[in-house]
Short mmCIF file of C-alpha atoms and ligand atoms in Angstrom, two decimals:
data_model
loop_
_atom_site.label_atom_id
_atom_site.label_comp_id
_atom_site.label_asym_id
_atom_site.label_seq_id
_atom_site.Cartn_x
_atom_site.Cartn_y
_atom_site.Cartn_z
CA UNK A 1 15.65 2.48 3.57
CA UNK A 2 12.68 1.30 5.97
CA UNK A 3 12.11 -2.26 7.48
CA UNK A 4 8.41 -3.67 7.21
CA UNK A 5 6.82 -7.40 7.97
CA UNK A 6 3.22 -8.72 8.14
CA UNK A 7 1.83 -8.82 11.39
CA UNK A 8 3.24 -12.69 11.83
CA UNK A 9 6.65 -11.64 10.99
CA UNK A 10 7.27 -14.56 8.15
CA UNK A 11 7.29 -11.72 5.39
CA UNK A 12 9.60 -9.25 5.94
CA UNK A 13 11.24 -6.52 3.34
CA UNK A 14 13.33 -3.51 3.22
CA UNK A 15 12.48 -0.75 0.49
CA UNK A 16 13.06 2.90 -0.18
CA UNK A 17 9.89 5.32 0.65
CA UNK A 18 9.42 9.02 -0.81
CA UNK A 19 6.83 10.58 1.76
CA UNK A 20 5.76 12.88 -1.29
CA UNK A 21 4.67 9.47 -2.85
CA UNK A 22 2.73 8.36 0.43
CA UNK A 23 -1.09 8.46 -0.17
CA UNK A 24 -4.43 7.69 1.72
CA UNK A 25 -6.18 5.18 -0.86
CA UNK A 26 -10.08 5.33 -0.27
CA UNK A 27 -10.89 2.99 -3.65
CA UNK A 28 -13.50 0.29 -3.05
CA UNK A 29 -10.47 -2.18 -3.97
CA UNK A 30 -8.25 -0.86 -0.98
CA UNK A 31 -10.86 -0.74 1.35
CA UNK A 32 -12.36 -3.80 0.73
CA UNK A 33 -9.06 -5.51 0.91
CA UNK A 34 -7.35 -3.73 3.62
CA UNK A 35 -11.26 -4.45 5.86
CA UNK A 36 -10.88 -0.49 6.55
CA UNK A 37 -11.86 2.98 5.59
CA UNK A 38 -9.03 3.75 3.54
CA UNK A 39 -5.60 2.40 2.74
CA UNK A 40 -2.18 4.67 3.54
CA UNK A 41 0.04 3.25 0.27
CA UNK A 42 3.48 3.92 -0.68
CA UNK A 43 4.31 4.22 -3.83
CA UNK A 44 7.82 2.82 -4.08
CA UNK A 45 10.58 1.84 -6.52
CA UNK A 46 10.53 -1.57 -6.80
CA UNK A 47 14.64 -2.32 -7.37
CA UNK A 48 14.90 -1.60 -4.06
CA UNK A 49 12.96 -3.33 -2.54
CA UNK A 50 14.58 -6.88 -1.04
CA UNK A 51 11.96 -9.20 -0.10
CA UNK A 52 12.41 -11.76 2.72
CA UNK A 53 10.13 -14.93 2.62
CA UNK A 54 11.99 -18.14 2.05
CA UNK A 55 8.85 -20.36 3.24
CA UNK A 56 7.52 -18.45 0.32
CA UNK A 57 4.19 -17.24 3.22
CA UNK A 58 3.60 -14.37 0.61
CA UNK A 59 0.88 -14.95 -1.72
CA UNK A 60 -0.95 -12.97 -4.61
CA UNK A 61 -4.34 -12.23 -5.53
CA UNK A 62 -5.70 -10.94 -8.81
CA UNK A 63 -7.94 -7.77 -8.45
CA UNK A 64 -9.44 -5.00 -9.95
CA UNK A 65 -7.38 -3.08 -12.41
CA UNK A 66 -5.37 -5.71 -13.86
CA UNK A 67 -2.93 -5.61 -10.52
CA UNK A 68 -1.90 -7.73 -7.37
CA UNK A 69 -2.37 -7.33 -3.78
CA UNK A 70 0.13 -9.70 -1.96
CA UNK A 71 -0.70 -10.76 1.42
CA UNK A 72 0.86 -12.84 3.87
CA UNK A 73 -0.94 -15.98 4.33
CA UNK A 74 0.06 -17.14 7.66
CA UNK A 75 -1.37 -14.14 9.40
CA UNK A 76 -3.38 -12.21 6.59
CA UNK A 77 -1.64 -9.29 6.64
CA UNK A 78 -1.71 -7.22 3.42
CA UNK A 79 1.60 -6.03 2.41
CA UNK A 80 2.24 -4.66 -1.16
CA UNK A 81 0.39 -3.90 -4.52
CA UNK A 82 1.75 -4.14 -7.62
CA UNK A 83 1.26 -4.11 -11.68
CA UNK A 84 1.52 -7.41 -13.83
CA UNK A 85 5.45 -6.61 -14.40
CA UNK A 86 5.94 -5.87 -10.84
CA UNK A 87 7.92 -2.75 -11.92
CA UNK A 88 5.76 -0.35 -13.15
CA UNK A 89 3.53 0.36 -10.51
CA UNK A 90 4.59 -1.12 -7.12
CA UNK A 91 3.22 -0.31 -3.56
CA UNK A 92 3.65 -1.60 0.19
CA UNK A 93 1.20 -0.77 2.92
CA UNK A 94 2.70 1.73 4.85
CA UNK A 95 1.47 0.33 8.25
CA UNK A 96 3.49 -2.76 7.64
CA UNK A 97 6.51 -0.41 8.08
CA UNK A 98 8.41 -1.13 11.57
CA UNK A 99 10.91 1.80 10.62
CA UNK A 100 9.71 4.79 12.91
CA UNK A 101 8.55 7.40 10.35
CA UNK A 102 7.96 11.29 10.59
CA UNK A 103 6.38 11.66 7.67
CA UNK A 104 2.61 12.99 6.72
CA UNK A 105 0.53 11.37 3.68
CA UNK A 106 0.39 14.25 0.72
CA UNK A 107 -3.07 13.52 -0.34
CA UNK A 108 -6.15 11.33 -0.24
CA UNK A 109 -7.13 10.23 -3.69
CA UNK A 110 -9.58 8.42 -5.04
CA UNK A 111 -12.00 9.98 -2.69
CA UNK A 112 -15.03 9.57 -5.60
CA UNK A 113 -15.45 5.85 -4.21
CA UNK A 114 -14.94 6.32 -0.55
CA UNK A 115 -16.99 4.87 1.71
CA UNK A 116 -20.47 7.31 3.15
CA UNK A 117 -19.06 7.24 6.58
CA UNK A 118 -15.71 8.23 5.91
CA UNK A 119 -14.77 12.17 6.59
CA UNK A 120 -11.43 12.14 5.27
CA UNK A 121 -9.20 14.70 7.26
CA UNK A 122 -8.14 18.12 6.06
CA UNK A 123 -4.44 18.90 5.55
CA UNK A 124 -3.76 17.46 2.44
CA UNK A 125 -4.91 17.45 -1.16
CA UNK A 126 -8.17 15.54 -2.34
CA UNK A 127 -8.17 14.30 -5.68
CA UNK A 128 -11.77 12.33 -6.84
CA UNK A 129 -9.17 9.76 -8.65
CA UNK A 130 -5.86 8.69 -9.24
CA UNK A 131 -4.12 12.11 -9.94
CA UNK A 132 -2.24 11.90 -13.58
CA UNK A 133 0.84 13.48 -12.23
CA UNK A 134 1.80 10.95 -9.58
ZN1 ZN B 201 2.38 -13.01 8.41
ZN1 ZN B 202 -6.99 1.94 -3.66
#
């Protein structure tokens, strides 16, 4: 179990992370919302996550592919990603984890859309999309 917060510290959560589940997002949607060349996302297990934000500072917005990207509206920090059902696909920003990790992303994906400028370092796997067996 890790320990994350937005950059304010209002929104804080605890969740599980599987570093074979950690990825380097470079979809127009991450990058655009995250203001950066790519987004490192943890795919996580939603039932255990426990959420901390009784002034209720964590807010939703509707993007592309159906989902939500929650975001701490105090400070703007972007925190987590998640389906409709908020079970089925669920992900929290891994730089909003406080937690000291050792851990190394296992691939970039969605390189197809990444941005021109953007050499995305070798390592790890590169998959054009969202890989199928993830
Ligand atoms: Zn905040
Ligand atoms: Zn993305």
């Amino acid at each position: 179990m890790v320990e994350g917060s937005c950059l304010c510290g209002k929104v804080k959560y605890q969740v599980e992370i599987e570093p074979e589940k950690v990825l380097n997002c470079h979809c127009q949607f991450c990058r655009k919302a995250h203001g950066a060349d790519y987004a490192t996302m943890a795919i996580v297990d939603a039932s255990t996550l426990k959420l901390s934000d009784e002034n209720g500072y964590l807010k939703e917005h509707q993007s592309g592919a159906g989902g939500y990207r929650a975001f701490c509206s105090e400070c703007g920090t972007r925190l987590m990603n998640y389906s409709p059902d908020r079970v089925s696909f669920f992900c929290v920003s891994l730089s909003t984890v406080d937690t000291p990790l050792d851990l190394k992303p296992a691939a970039h994906i969605n390189v197809g859309s990444k941005a021109n400028w953007c050499e995305p370092y070798e390592g790890i796997p590169q998959f054009s999309a969202f890989p199928e067996n993830l």
